[in-house]
CSV table of C-alpha atoms in Angstrom, one decimal:
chain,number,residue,atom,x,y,z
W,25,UNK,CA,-65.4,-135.5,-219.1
W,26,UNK,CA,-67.6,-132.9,-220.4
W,27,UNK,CA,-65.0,-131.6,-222.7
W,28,UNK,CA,-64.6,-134.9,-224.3
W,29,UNK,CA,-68.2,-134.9,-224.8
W,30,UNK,CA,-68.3,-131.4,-226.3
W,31,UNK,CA,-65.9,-132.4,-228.7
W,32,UNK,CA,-67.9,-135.7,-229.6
W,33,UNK,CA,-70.7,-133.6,-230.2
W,34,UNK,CA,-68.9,-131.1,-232.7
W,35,UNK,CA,-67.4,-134.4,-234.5
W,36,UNK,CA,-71.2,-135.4,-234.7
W,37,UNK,CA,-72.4,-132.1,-236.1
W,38,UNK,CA,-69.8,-132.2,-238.6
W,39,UNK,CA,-70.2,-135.4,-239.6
W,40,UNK,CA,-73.0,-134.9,-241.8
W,41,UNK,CA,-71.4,-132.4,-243.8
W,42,UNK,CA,-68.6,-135.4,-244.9
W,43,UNK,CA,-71.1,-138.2,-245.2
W,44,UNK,CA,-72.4,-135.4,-248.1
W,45,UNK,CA,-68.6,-135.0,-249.2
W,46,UNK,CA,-68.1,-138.3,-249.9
W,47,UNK,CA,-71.6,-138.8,-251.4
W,48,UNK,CA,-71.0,-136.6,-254.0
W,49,UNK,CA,-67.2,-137.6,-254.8
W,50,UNK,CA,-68.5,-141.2,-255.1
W,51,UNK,CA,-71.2,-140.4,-257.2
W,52,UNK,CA,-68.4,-138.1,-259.2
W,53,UNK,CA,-66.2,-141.7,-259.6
W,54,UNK,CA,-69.2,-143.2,-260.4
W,55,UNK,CA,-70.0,-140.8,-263.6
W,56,UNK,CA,-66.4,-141.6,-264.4
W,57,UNK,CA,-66.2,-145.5,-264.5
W,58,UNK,CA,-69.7,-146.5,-265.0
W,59,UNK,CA,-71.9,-143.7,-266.8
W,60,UNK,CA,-74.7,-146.0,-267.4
W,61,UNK,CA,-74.8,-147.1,-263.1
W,62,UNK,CA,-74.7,-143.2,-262.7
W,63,UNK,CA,-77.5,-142.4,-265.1
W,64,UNK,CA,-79.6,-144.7,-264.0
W,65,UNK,CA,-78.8,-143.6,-259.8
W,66,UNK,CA,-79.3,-140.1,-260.8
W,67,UNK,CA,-83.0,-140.8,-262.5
W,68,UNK,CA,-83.8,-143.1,-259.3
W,69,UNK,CA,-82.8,-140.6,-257.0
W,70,UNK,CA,-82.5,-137.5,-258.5
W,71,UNK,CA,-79.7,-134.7,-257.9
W,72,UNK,CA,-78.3,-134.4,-254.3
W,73,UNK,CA,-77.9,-130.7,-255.0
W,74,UNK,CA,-81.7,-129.9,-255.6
W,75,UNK,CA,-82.2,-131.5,-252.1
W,76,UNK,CA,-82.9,-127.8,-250.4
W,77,UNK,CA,-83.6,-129.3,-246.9
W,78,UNK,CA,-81.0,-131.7,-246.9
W,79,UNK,CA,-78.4,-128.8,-247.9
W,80,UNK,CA,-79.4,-127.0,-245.4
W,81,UNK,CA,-79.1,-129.3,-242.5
W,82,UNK,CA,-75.5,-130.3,-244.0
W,83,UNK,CA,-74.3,-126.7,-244.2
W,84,UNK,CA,-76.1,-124.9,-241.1
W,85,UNK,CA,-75.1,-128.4,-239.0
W,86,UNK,CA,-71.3,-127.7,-240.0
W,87,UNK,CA,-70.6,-124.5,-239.7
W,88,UNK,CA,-72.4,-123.0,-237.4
W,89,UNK,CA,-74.3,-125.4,-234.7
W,90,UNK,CA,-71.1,-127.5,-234.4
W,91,UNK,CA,-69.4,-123.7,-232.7
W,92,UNK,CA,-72.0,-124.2,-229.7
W,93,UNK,CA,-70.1,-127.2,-228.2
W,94,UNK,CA,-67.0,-126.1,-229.6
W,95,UNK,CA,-67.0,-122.9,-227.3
W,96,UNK,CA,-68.6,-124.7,-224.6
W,97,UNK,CA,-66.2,-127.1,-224.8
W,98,UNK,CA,-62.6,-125.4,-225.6
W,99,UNK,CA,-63.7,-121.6,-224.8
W,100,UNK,CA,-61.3,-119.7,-227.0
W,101,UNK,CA,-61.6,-116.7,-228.7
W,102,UNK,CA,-64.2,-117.0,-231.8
W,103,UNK,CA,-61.9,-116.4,-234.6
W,104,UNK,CA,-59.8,-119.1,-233.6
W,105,UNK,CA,-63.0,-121.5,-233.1
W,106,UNK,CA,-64.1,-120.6,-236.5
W,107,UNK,CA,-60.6,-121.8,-237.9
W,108,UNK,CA,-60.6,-124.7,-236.4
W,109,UNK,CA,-64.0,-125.7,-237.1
W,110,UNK,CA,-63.3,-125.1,-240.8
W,111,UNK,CA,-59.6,-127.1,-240.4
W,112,UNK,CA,-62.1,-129.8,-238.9
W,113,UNK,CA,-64.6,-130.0,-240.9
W,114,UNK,CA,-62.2,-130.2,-244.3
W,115,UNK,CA,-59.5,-132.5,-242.8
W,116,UNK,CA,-60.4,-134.6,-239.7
W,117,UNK,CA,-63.8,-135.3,-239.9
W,118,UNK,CA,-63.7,-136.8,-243.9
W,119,UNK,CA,-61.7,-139.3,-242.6
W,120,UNK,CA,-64.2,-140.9,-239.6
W,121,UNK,CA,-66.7,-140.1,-242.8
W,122,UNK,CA,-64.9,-142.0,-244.9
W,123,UNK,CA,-64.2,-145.1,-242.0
W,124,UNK,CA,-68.6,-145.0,-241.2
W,125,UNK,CA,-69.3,-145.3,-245.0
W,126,UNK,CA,-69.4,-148.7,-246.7
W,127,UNK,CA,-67.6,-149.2,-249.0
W,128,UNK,CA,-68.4,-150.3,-253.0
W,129,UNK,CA,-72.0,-148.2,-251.9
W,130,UNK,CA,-73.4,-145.0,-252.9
W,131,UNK,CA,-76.1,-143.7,-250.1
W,132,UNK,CA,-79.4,-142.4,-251.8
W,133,UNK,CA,-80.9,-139.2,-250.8
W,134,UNK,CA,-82.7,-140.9,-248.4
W,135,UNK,CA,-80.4,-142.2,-246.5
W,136,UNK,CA,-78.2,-139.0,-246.5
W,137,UNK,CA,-81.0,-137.4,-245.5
W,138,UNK,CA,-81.7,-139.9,-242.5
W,139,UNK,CA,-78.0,-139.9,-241.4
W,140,UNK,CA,-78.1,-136.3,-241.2
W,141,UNK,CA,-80.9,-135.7,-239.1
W,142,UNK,CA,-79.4,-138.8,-236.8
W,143,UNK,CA,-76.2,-137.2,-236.6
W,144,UNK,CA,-77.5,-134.1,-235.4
W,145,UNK,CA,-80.0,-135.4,-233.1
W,146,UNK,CA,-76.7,-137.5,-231.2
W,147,UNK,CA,-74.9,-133.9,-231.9
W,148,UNK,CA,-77.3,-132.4,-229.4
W,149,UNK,CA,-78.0,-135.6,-226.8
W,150,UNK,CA,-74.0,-135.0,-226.6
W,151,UNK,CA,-74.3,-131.7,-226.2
W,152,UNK,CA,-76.9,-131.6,-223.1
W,153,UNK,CA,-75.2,-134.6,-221.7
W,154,UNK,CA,-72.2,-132.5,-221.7
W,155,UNK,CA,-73.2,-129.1,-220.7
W,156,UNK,CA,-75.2,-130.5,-217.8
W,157,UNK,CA,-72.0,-132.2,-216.5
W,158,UNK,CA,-70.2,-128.9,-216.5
């Protein structure tokens, strides 16, 4: 049980790093198809990529807090938990990214912002739950 929950808790630390992903390709397909829509979503909300905090939660979340439950949880030799990490981060998680995001919607900084901090703070309720089971 507590592994399960270990690996729920990685899933939720990584998750903010594909909600970001997917922010930034559909504002990408956005600049493509509808340059005026873009324009005008950029000057509301300004560049994702000048967010400091916001990268930082997304990058520091992904790669290195989501190792905690992953070691806790599977307990295999670092260099292997690093791969895996980075396998899951670029190919399983952008798809439960991509199934949580609504579609024909763009998510302002905001609310990338707000979705990060919540799927960190559930990262870590997971993460007590879990190692206090153990």
């Amino acid at each position: 049980m507590s592994t399960l929950l270990f690996i729920i808790s990685v899933v939720l630390f990584q998750l903010p790093f594909a909600t970001y992903q997917d922010t930034i390709r559909r504002f990408k397909r956005m600049q493509k198809y509808n340059p005026d829509k873009a324009f005008n979503y950029e000057l509301k909300n300004g560049k994702l990529s000048e967010n400091t905090l916001l990268l930082f939660l997304v990058f520091f979340s992904g790669f290195i807090i989501a190792l905690f439950p992953l070691y806790k949880g599977i307990n295999l030799h670092w260099l292997i938990l690093i791969i895996s990490n980075i396998i899951c981060l670029y190919l399983v998680t952008p798809f439960i990214a991509f199934r949580l995001y609504p579609s024909e919607l763009i998510y302002d900084r905001k609310i990338v912002l707000t979705k990060t901090v919540m799927y960190i703070v559930f990262g870590v309720i997971f993460y007590v739950i879990g190692n206090s089971l153990k």
